[in-house]
Coordinates of N, CA and C in Angstrom, one line a residue:
S1 N 104.9 35.2 -21.1 CA 104.8 34.0 -20.7 C 103.9 33.1 -21.5
I2 N 104.4 32.0 -21.5 CA 103.5 31.0 -22.5 C 102.8 30.2 -21.5
P3 N 101.5 30.3 -21.8 CA 100.4 29.6 -20.9 C 100.7 28.0 -21.1
S4 N 100.9 27.3 -20.0 CA 100.8 26.0 -19.9 C 99.8 25.2 -20.2
R5 N 99.8 24.0 -20.6 CA 98.7 23.2 -20.9 C 98.7 22.1 -20.0
H6 N 97.5 21.8 -19.8 CA 97.4 20.8 -18.7 C 97.8 19.3 -19.4
V7 N 98.6 18.6 -18.8 CA 99.1 17.2 -19.4 C 98.7 16.1 -18.7
S8 N 97.8 15.4 -18.9 CA 97.3 14.2 -18.2 C 98.4 13.0 -18.4
P9 N 98.4 12.2 -17.4 CA 99.3 11.0 -17.6 C 98.6 10.2 -18.7
V10 N 99.7 9.6 -19.6 CA 99.2 9.0 -20.8 C 98.5 7.6 -20.6
V11 N 97.1 7.6 -21.0 CA 96.4 6.4 -20.8 C 95.9 6.1 -22.2
P12 N 96.3 4.5 -22.7 CA 95.7 4.5 -24.0 C 94.3 4.6 -24.3
A13 N 94.0 5.3 -25.5 CA 92.7 5.4 -25.6 C 92.1 4.3 -26.3
P14 N 90.9 3.9 -26.2 CA 90.3 2.9 -26.7 C 90.2 2.9 -28.1
G15 N 90.2 1.8 -29.0 CA 90.0 1.8 -30.4 C 88.9 1.3 -30.9
F16 N 88.3 1.9 -32.2 CA 87.0 1.3 -32.7 C 87.5 0.8 -33.9
S17 N 87.0 -0.6 -34.4 CA 87.4 -1.0 -35.8 C 85.8 -1.2 -36.4
N18 N 85.0 -1.0 -35.8 CA 83.5 -1.2 -36.3 C 83.1 -2.6 -36.5
R19 N 83.9 -3.6 -36.1 CA 83.9 -5.1 -36.2 C 84.1 -5.6 -34.8
P20 N 83.2 -6.2 -34.1 CA 81.6 -6.3 -34.4 C 81.2 -4.8 -34.1
I21 N 80.1 -4.6 -34.5 CA 79.3 -3.3 -34.4 C 79.0 -3.2 -32.9
E22 N 78.8 -4.1 -32.2 CA 78.5 -4.2 -30.9 C 79.2 -3.5 -29.8
T23 N 80.8 -3.4 -30.3 CA 81.6 -2.6 -29.7 C 81.5 -1.2 -29.6
Y24 N 80.8 -0.7 -30.4 CA 80.8 0.7 -30.5 C 80.2 1.4 -29.3
F25 N 79.3 0.7 -28.5 CA 78.8 1.5 -27.3 C 79.8 1.6 -26.0
A26 N 80.7 0.5 -26.0 CA 81.7 0.4 -25.0 C 82.7 1.4 -25.5
F27 N 83.0 1.2 -26.7 CA 84.0 2.2 -27.3 C 83.7 3.8 -26.8
R28 N 82.6 4.2 -27.3 CA 82.0 5.6 -26.8 C 82.0 6.0 -25.6
R29 N 81.5 5.0 -24.6 CA 81.5 5.1 -23.2 C 83.0 5.4 -22.5
D30 N 83.8 4.3 -22.8 CA 85.5 4.4 -22.5 C 85.9 5.7 -23.0
F31 N 85.9 6.3 -24.3 CA 86.5 7.1 -24.9 C 86.1 8.6 -24.2
K32 N 84.9 8.7 -24.2 CA 84.3 9.9 -23.5 C 84.9 9.9 -21.9
Y33 N 84.6 8.8 -21.2 CA 85.2 8.8 -19.9 C 86.7 9.2 -19.9
L34 N 87.5 9.0 -20.8 CA 88.7 9.0 -20.7 C 89.3 10.5 -21.2
V35 N 88.5 10.8 -22.3 CA 88.8 12.0 -23.0 C 88.0 13.3 -22.8
S36 N 86.5 13.1 -23.0 CA 86.0 14.5 -22.9 C 86.2 15.5 -21.8
D37 N 86.5 15.0 -20.7 CA 86.5 15.8 -19.5 C 88.0 16.4 -19.4
E38 N 89.0 15.8 -20.0 CA 90.2 16.3 -20.0 C 90.7 17.0 -21.2
Y39 N 90.0 17.1 -22.3 CA 90.4 17.9 -23.4 C 89.5 18.8 -23.9
G40 N 89.7 19.8 -24.6 CA 88.9 20.7 -25.2 C 88.3 19.9 -26.7
D41 N 87.1 20.5 -27.3 CA 86.7 19.9 -28.1 C 87.6 19.6 -29.3
R42 N 88.6 20.7 -29.6 CA 89.6 20.4 -30.9 C 90.4 19.2 -30.7
D43 N 91.1 19.2 -29.4 CA 91.9 18.2 -29.2 C 91.2 16.7 -29.1
A44 N 90.0 16.6 -28.5 CA 89.2 15.5 -28.4 C 88.9 15.1 -29.7
L45 N 88.6 15.8 -30.8 CA 88.1 15.4 -32.1 C 89.4 14.7 -32.7
Y46 N 90.6 15.4 -32.6 CA 91.6 14.8 -33.0 C 91.9 13.4 -32.5
L47 N 91.7 13.3 -31.1 CA 92.0 11.9 -30.4 C 91.0 11.0 -31.1
L48 N 89.8 11.4 -31.2 CA 88.7 10.5 -31.8 C 89.0 9.9 -33.1
R49 N 89.5 10.9 -34.0 CA 89.8 10.4 -35.1 C 91.1 9.4 -35.1
T50 N 92.2 9.5 -34.3 CA 93.1 8.6 -34.3 C 92.8 7.1 -33.7
C51 N 91.6 7.1 -33.1 CA 91.3 5.9 -32.5 C 90.2 4.9 -33.4
L52 N 89.8 5.6 -34.4 CA 88.7 5.2 -35.5 C 89.3 4.3 -36.6
C53 N 89.0 3.2 -37.1 CA 89.4 2.6 -38.2 C 89.2 3.6 -39.2
K54 N 89.8 3.2 -40.5 CA 89.7 3.9 -41.7 C 88.1 4.1 -42.1
S55 N 87.3 3.1 -42.1 CA 85.8 3.4 -42.4 C 85.2 4.3 -41.6
A56 N 85.4 4.2 -40.4 CA 84.7 5.1 -39.2 C 85.3 6.6 -39.5
Q57 N 86.7 6.6 -39.8 CA 87.1 8.1 -40.0 C 86.6 8.6 -41.1
D58 N 86.3 7.8 -42.2 CA 85.7 8.4 -43.4 C 84.3 9.1 -43.2
W59 N 83.6 8.7 -42.3 CA 82.2 9.2 -42.0 C 82.4 10.6 -41.3
I60 N 83.5 10.8 -40.5 CA 83.5 12.0 -40.1 C 84.4 13.1 -40.6
D61 N 85.1 12.6 -41.7 CA 86.2 13.4 -42.6 C 85.5 14.8 -42.8
G62 N 86.2 15.8 -42.5 CA 85.9 17.1 -43.0 C 85.2 17.7 -41.9
I63 N 84.8 17.0 -40.6 CA 83.7 17.6 -39.6 C 84.8 18.3 -38.7
R64 N 84.3 19.5 -38.2 CA 85.3 20.2 -37.5 C 84.7 20.5 -36.0
E65 N 83.6 19.9 -35.8 CA 82.8 20.0 -34.4 C 82.9 18.6 -33.8
Y66 N 83.4 18.5 -32.5 CA 83.5 17.5 -31.9 C 82.2 16.7 -31.6
S67 N 81.3 17.5 -31.3 CA 79.5 17.1 -31.0 C 79.2 16.5 -32.3
E68 N 79.2 17.1 -33.5 CA 78.9 16.7 -34.6 C 79.4 15.3 -35.0
A69 N 80.6 15.1 -34.9 CA 81.4 13.9 -35.0 C 80.6 12.9 -34.4
W70 N 80.4 13.1 -33.1 CA 79.6 12.0 -32.4 C 78.3 11.6 -32.7
S71 N 77.6 12.8 -33.4 CA 76.3 12.6 -33.7 C 76.1 11.6 -35.0
I72 N 77.3 12.0 -35.9 CA 77.3 11.2 -37.2 C 77.6 9.6 -36.8
L73 N 78.7 9.3 -35.8 CA 79.0 7.9 -35.5 C 77.9 7.4 -34.7
D74 N 77.2 8.1 -34.0 CA 76.0 7.5 -33.3 C 75.0 7.2 -34.4
E75 N 74.8 7.8 -35.2 CA 73.8 7.7 -36.3 C 74.2 6.4 -37.0
R76 N 75.4 6.6 -37.6 CA 76.1 5.3 -38.3 C 76.1 3.8 -37.3
Y77 N 76.7 4.1 -36.2 CA 76.9 2.6 -35.4 C 76.3 2.5 -34.2
G78 N 75.5 3.6 -33.7 CA 74.7 3.5 -32.3 C 73.1 3.1 -32.5
N79 N 72.8 2.6 -33.8 CA 71.5 2.0 -33.8 C 71.2 0.8 -32.6
V80 N 70.4 0.9 -31.8 CA 70.3 -0.3 -30.8 C 69.7 -1.4 -31.3
R81 N 68.8 -1.3 -32.1 CA 68.3 -2.3 -32.8 C 69.2 -3.1 -33.7
T82 N 69.9 -2.4 -34.5 CA 71.0 -3.2 -35.6 C 72.0 -3.8 -34.5
V83 N 72.2 -3.2 -33.5 CA 73.4 -3.9 -32.6 C 72.7 -5.2 -32.1
S84 N 71.4 -5.0 -31.4 CA 70.9 -6.1 -30.9 C 70.6 -7.4 -32.0
D85 N 70.2 -6.9 -33.2 CA 70.1 -7.9 -34.3 C 71.4 -8.7 -34.7
S86 N 72.6 -7.9 -34.5 CA 73.9 -8.3 -34.7 C 74.3 -9.5 -33.6
I87 N 74.1 -9.1 -32.5 CA 74.2 -10.0 -31.3 C 73.4 -11.1 -31.3
L88 N 72.1 -10.9 -31.5 CA 71.3 -12.1 -31.8 C 71.4 -13.4 -32.8
G89 N 72.0 -12.5 -34.0 CA 72.4 -13.1 -35.3 C 73.6 -14.0 -34.9
G90 N 74.6 -13.4 -34.0 CA 75.7 -14.1 -33.6 C 75.6 -15.3 -32.7
L91 N 74.6 -15.2 -32.0 CA 74.3 -16.3 -31.2 C 73.4 -17.6 -31.8
A92 N 72.8 -17.0 -32.9 CA 72.2 -18.0 -33.7 C 72.9 -18.8 -34.7
N93 N 74.2 -18.1 -35.0 CA 75.0 -18.9 -35.8 C 76.2 -19.7 -35.3
I94 N 75.8 -19.6 -33.8 CA 77.0 -20.6 -33.0 C 76.8 -22.0 -33.5
K95 N 77.7 -23.0 -33.8 CA 77.4 -24.2 -33.9 C 77.2 -25.2 -33.0
P96 N 76.3 -26.2 -33.0 CA 75.8 -27.0 -32.0 C 77.1 -27.6 -31.2
I97 N 76.9 -27.9 -29.9 CA 77.9 -28.2 -29.2 C 77.9 -29.9 -29.2
P98 N 79.2 -30.3 -29.6 CA 79.0 -31.9 -29.5 C 79.0 -32.2 -27.8
E99 N 78.4 -33.6 -27.8 CA 78.4 -34.3 -26.5 C 79.9 -34.3 -25.6
A100 N 79.6 -33.8 -24.3 CA 80.9 -34.0 -23.6 C 81.9 -33.0 -23.9
N101 N 81.7 -31.7 -24.6 CA 82.6 -30.8 -24.9 C 82.5 -29.7 -24.1
F102 N 83.2 -29.8 -23.0 CA 83.1 -28.7 -21.8 C 83.6 -27.1 -22.4
S103 N 84.7 -27.4 -23.1 CA 85.2 -26.1 -23.8 C 84.4 -25.2 -24.6
K104 N 83.6 -26.0 -25.3 CA 82.6 -25.3 -26.4 C 81.3 -24.8 -25.5
F105 N 81.1 -25.7 -24.5 CA 79.9 -25.3 -23.6 C 80.1 -24.0 -22.7
T106 N 81.4 -24.0 -22.5 CA 82.0 -22.7 -21.6 C 82.1 -21.5 -22.6
D107 N 82.6 -21.8 -23.9 CA 82.3 -20.6 -24.9 C 80.9 -20.1 -25.2
L108 N 80.2 -21.2 -25.2 CA 78.7 -20.7 -25.4 C 78.4 -19.7 -24.3
Y109 N 78.6 -20.1 -23.0 CA 78.1 -19.7 -21.8 C 78.8 -18.1 -21.7
H110 N 79.8 -18.3 -22.1 CA 80.4 -16.6 -22.0 C 80.0 -15.8 -23.4
Q111 N 79.6 -16.5 -24.4 CA 79.2 -15.7 -25.4 C 77.7 -15.0 -25.1
V112 N 77.0 -16.0 -24.4 CA 75.7 -15.6 -23.9 C 75.7 -14.5 -22.8
C113 N 76.7 -14.6 -22.0 CA 76.8 -13.4 -20.9 C 77.2 -12.3 -21.5
K114 N 78.3 -12.1 -22.4 CA 78.5 -11.1 -23.3 C 77.5 -10.4 -23.8
A115 N 76.6 -11.3 -24.5 CA 75.6 -10.6 -25.1 C 74.6 -10.2 -24.0
R116 N 74.4 -10.8 -23.2 CA 73.4 -10.1 -22.1 C 73.9 -8.9 -21.5
N117 N 75.3 -9.0 -21.1 CA 75.8 -7.5 -20.6 C 75.6 -6.5 -21.6
I118 N 75.9 -6.5 -22.9 CA 75.9 -5.6 -23.8 C 74.2 -5.1 -24.0
L119 N 73.5 -6.1 -24.0 CA 72.0 -5.8 -24.3 C 71.4 -5.0 -23.0
C120 N 71.8 -5.4 -21.9 CA 71.6 -4.8 -20.7 C 71.9 -3.3 -20.7
E121 N 73.3 -3.2 -21.3 CA 73.6 -1.7 -21.3 C 72.9 -0.8 -22.2
L122 N 72.3 -1.6 -23.2 CA 71.5 -0.9 -24.3 C 70.0 -1.0 -23.8
N123 N 69.7 -1.4 -22.8 CA 68.3 -1.3 -22.1 C 67.5 -2.2 -23.2
R124 N 68.0 -3.3 -23.4 CA 67.5 -4.3 -24.5 C 67.4 -5.7 -24.0
A125 N 67.5 -6.0 -22.7 CA 67.6 -7.3 -22.2 C 66.5 -8.1 -22.8
A126 N 65.4 -7.6 -22.8 CA 64.2 -8.5 -23.4 C 64.5 -9.1 -24.7
D127 N 65.4 -8.4 -25.6 CA 65.6 -9.1 -26.6 C 66.2 -10.4 -26.5
L128 N 66.8 -10.8 -25.4 CA 67.6 -12.0 -24.9 C 66.6 -12.9 -24.4
D129 N 65.8 -12.0 -23.3 CA 65.1 -12.8 -22.3 C 63.7 -13.2 -22.9
N130 N 63.6 -14.0 -24.0 CA 62.2 -14.4 -24.6 C 62.2 -15.8 -25.1
S131 N 61.2 -16.5 -25.1 CA 61.2 -17.9 -25.5 C 62.0 -18.2 -26.8
T132 N 61.8 -17.4 -27.6 CA 62.3 -17.6 -29.1 C 63.9 -17.6 -29.1
T133 N 64.5 -16.5 -28.4 CA 65.7 -16.6 -28.3 C 66.6 -17.7 -27.4
L134 N 65.7 -17.7 -26.3 CA 66.3 -18.9 -25.4 C 66.1 -20.4 -25.9
S135 N 65.1 -20.5 -26.7 CA 65.2 -21.8 -27.7 C 66.2 -22.0 -28.6
T136 N 66.6 -20.9 -29.0 CA 67.7 -20.9 -30.1 C 69.1 -21.3 -29.5
I137 N 69.3 -20.7 -28.2 CA 70.2 -21.0 -27.6 C 70.3 -22.3 -27.0
E138 N 69.0 -22.8 -26.5 CA 69.1 -24.3 -26.1 C 69.3 -25.1 -27.2
Q139 N 69.0 -25.1 -28.4 CA 69.1 -25.8 -29.5 C 70.8 -26.1 -29.8
K140 N 71.6 -25.1 -29.3 CA 73.0 -25.3 -29.5 C 73.5 -26.3 -28.6
L141 N 72.8 -26.7 -27.5 CA 73.4 -27.7 -26.5 C 72.9 -29.0 -27.1
H142 N 73.8 -30.1 -26.7 CA 73.7 -31.3 -26.8 C 72.6 -32.0 -26.5
Y143 N 72.0 -33.0 -27.1 CA 70.5 -33.6 -26.6 C 70.6 -33.9 -25.1
S144 N 71.7 -34.6 -24.7 CA 71.7 -35.0 -23.4 C 71.8 -33.7 -22.3
D145 N 72.5 -32.6 -22.9 CA 72.4 -31.4 -22.1 C 71.0 -30.6 -22.1
R146 N 70.4 -30.8 -23.1 CA 69.1 -30.2 -23.2 C 68.0 -31.0 -22.2
V147 N 68.3 -32.3 -22.0 CA 67.6 -33.2 -21.0 C 67.7 -32.8 -19.8
K148 N 68.9 -32.2 -19.3 CA 69.3 -32.0 -18.2 C 69.0 -30.6 -18.0
W149 N 68.8 -29.7 -18.9 CA 68.4 -28.4 -18.8 C 66.9 -28.3 -18.6
A150 N 66.3 -29.1 -19.3 CA 64.6 -29.2 -19.0 C 64.3 -29.7 -17.7
R151 N 65.1 -30.2 -16.8 CA 64.9 -30.6 -15.3 C 64.9 -29.4 -14.5
Y152 N 65.5 -28.1 -14.9 CA 65.6 -27.2 -14.2 C 64.8 -26.0 -14.6

């Protein structure tokens, strides 16, 4: 008799394209949640390779151990300081919002929320919650909005 393999329902595995780099932590968390407990190390390593972009695959090319592959990826993409700098740099590069442009204001709000969520996950919320970063974000607002902001 041939041993049967456990077959899980097909769930699309997350992908990692290394752009932007701050997506790595969500990718790692989601991949491990979906794959690590369901598959052996050999199958999980194969699935991991299929979810990576070419440049990330190159970093683990020839690696035969699942845990070693994660160690290499963590070393390359998992530096929280680099991720934090990327997020804060992205916020600093946002163009100033023209007066009465609610759509751009909403975009800024969503980008700040996304940045906060990622930084909180990395235990780096203080990188966003300081006067320098908040001033940088405030400077993106139109003058009339900054006057309103100052009232609060």
